[in-house]
Short mmCIF file of N, CA and C in Angstrom, two decimals:
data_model
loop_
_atom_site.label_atom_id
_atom_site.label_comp_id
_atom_site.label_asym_id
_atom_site.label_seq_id
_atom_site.Cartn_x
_atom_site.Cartn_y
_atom_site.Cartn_z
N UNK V 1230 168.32 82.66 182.82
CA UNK V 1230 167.13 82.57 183.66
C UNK V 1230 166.08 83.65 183.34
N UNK V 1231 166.44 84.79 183.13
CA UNK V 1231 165.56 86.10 182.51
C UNK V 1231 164.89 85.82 181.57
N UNK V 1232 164.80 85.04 180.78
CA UNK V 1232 164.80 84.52 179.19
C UNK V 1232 163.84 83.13 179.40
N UNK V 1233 164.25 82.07 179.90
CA UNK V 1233 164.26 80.70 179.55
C UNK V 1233 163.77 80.44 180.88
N UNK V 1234 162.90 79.53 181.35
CA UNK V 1234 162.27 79.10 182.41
C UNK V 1234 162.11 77.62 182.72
N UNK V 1235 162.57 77.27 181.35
CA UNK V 1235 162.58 75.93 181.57
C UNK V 1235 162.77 75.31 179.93
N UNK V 1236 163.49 73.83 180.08
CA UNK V 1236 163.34 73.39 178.31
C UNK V 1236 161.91 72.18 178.46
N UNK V 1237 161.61 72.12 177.94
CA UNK V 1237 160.61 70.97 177.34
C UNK V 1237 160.55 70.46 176.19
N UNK V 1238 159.97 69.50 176.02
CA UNK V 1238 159.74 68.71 174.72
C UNK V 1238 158.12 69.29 173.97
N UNK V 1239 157.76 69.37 173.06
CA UNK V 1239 156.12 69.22 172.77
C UNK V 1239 155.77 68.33 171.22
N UNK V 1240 155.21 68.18 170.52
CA UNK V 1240 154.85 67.23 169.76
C UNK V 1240 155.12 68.39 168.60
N UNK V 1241 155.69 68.16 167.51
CA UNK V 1241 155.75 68.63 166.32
C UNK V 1241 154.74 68.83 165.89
N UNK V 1242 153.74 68.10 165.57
CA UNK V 1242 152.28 68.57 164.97
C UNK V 1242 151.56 69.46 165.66
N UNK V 1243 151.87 69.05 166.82
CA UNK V 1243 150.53 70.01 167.71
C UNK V 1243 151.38 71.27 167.39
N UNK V 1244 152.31 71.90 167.61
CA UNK V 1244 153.34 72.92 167.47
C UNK V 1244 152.61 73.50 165.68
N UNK V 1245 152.57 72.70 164.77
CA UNK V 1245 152.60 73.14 163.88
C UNK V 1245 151.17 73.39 163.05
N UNK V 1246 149.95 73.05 164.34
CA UNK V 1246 148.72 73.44 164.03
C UNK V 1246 148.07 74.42 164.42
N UNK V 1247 147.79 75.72 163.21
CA UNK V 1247 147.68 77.04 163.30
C UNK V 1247 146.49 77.05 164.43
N UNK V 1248 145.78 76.33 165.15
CA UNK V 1248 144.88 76.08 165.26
C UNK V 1248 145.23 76.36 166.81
N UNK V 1249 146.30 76.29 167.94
CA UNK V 1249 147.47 75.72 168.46
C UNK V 1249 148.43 78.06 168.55
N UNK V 1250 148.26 77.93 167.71
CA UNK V 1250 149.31 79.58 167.42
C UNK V 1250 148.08 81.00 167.77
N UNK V 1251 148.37 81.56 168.54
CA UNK V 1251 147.35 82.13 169.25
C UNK V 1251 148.45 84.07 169.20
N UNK V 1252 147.30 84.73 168.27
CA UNK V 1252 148.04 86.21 168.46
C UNK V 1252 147.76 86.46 169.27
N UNK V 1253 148.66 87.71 170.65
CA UNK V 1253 148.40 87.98 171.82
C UNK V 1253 148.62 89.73 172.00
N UNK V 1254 148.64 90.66 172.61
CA UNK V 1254 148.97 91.81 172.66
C UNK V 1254 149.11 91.79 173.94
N UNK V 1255 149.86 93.20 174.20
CA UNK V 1255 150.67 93.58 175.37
C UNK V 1255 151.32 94.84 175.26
N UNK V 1256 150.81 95.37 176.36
CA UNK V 1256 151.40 97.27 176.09
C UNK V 1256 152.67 97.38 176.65
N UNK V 1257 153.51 97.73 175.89
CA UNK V 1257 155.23 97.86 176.02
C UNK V 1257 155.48 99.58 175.52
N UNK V 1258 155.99 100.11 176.51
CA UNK V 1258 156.46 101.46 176.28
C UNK V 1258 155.72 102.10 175.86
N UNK V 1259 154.33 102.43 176.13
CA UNK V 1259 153.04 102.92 175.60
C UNK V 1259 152.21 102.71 174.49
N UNK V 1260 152.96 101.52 173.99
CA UNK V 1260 152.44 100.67 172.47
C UNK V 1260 152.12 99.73 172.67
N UNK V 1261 150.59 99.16 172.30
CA UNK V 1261 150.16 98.09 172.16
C UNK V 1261 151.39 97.03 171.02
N UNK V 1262 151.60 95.99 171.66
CA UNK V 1262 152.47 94.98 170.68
C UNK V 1262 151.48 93.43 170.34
N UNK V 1263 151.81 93.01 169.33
CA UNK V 1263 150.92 91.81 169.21
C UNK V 1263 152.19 90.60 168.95
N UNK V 1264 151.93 89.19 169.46
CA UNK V 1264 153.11 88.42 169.50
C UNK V 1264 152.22 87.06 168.79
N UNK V 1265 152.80 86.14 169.11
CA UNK V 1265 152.52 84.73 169.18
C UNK V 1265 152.75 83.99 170.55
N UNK V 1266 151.33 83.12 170.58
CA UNK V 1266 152.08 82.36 171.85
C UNK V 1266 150.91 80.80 171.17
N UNK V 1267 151.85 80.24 172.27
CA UNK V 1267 151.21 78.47 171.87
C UNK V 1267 151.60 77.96 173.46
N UNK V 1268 150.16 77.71 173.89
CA UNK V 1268 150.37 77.09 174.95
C UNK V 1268 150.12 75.26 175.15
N UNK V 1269 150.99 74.31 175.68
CA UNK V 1269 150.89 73.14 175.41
C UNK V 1269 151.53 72.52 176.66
N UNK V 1270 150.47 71.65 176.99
CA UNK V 1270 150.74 70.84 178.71
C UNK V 1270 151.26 71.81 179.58
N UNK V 1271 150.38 73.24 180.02
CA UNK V 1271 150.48 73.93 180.82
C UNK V 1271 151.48 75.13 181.06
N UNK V 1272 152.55 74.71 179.40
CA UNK V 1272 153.61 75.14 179.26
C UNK V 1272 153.39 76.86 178.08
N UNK V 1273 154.05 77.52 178.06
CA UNK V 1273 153.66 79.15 177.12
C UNK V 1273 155.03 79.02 176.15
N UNK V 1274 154.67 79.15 175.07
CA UNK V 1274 155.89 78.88 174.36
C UNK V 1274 155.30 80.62 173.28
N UNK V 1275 156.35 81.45 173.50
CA UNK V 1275 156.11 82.82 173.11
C UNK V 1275 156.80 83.68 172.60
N UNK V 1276 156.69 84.64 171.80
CA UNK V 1276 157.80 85.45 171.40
C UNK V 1276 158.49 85.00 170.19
N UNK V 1277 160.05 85.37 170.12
CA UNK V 1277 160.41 84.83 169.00
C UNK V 1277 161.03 83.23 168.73
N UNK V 1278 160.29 82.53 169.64
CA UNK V 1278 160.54 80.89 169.67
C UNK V 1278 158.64 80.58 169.15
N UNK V 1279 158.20 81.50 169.36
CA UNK V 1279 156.42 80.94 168.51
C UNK V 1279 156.56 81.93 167.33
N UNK V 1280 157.20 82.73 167.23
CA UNK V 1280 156.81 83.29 165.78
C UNK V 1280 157.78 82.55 164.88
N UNK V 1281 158.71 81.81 165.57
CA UNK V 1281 159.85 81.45 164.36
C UNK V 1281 158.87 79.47 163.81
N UNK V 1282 158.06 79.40 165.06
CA UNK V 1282 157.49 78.08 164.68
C UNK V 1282 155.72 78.19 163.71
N UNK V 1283 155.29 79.82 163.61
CA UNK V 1283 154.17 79.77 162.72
C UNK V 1283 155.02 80.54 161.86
N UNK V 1284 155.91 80.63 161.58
CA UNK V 1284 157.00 81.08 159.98
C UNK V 1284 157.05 79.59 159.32
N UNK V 1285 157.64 78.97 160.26
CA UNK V 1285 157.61 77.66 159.61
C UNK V 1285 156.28 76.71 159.17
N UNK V 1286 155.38 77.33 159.97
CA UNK V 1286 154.05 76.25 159.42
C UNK V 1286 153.42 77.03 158.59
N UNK V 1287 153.77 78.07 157.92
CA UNK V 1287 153.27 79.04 156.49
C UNK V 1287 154.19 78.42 155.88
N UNK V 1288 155.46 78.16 155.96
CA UNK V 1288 156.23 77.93 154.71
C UNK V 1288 156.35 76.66 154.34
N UNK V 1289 155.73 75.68 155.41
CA UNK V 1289 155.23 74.32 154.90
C UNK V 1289 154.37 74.10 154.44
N UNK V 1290 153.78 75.19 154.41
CA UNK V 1290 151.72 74.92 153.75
C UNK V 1290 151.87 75.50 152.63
N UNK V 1291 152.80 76.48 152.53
CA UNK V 1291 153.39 77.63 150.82
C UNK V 1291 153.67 76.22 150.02
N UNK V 1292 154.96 75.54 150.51
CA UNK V 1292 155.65 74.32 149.99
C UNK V 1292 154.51 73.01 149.60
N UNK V 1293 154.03 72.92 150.44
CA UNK V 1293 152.49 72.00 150.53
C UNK V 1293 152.04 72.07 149.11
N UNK V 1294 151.55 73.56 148.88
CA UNK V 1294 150.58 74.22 147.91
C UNK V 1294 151.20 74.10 146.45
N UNK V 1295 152.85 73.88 146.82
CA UNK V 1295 152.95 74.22 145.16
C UNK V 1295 153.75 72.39 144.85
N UNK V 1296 153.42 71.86 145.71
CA UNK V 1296 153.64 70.38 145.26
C UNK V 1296 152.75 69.72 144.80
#
C-alpha cells in the first residue's frame, strides 16, 4: 500500500510517446532530485515504473534507427 495505489491498464503507445514522459523534481534530503512521471486518465505513473518505460522507448527508437 506505501508503494502501489492502485493497478491499471494504459495504452502501450501513449506510454511510449516521449511526448507523454514528463521530467519532474522534488527536494529529498536537501537535494533537488529529478524523476519521470507520465500521467494518463487521471492516473501518475512515476519513479522507477516511468523511468523503466522511457528506457524502453530510447531503446526502441536506438533499435528503430539501426534497422
Amino acid at each position: 500500500p506505501g508503494e502501489v495505489a492502485a493497478i491499471f491498464e494504459a495504452p502501450l503507445a501513449y506510454l511510449l510517446d516521449p511526448r507523454h514522459q514528463q521530467v519532474r523534481s522534488a527536494e529529498c534530503r536537501g537535494r533537488e532530485r529529478h524523476y519521470y512521471e507520465i500521467e494518463w486518465d487521471g492516473r501518475r505513473i512515476w519513479g522507477a515504473t516511468a523511468a523503466m518505460i522511457v528506457n524502453l522507448t530510447r531503446r526502441l527508437a536506438f533499435e528503430d534507427a539501426w534497422s
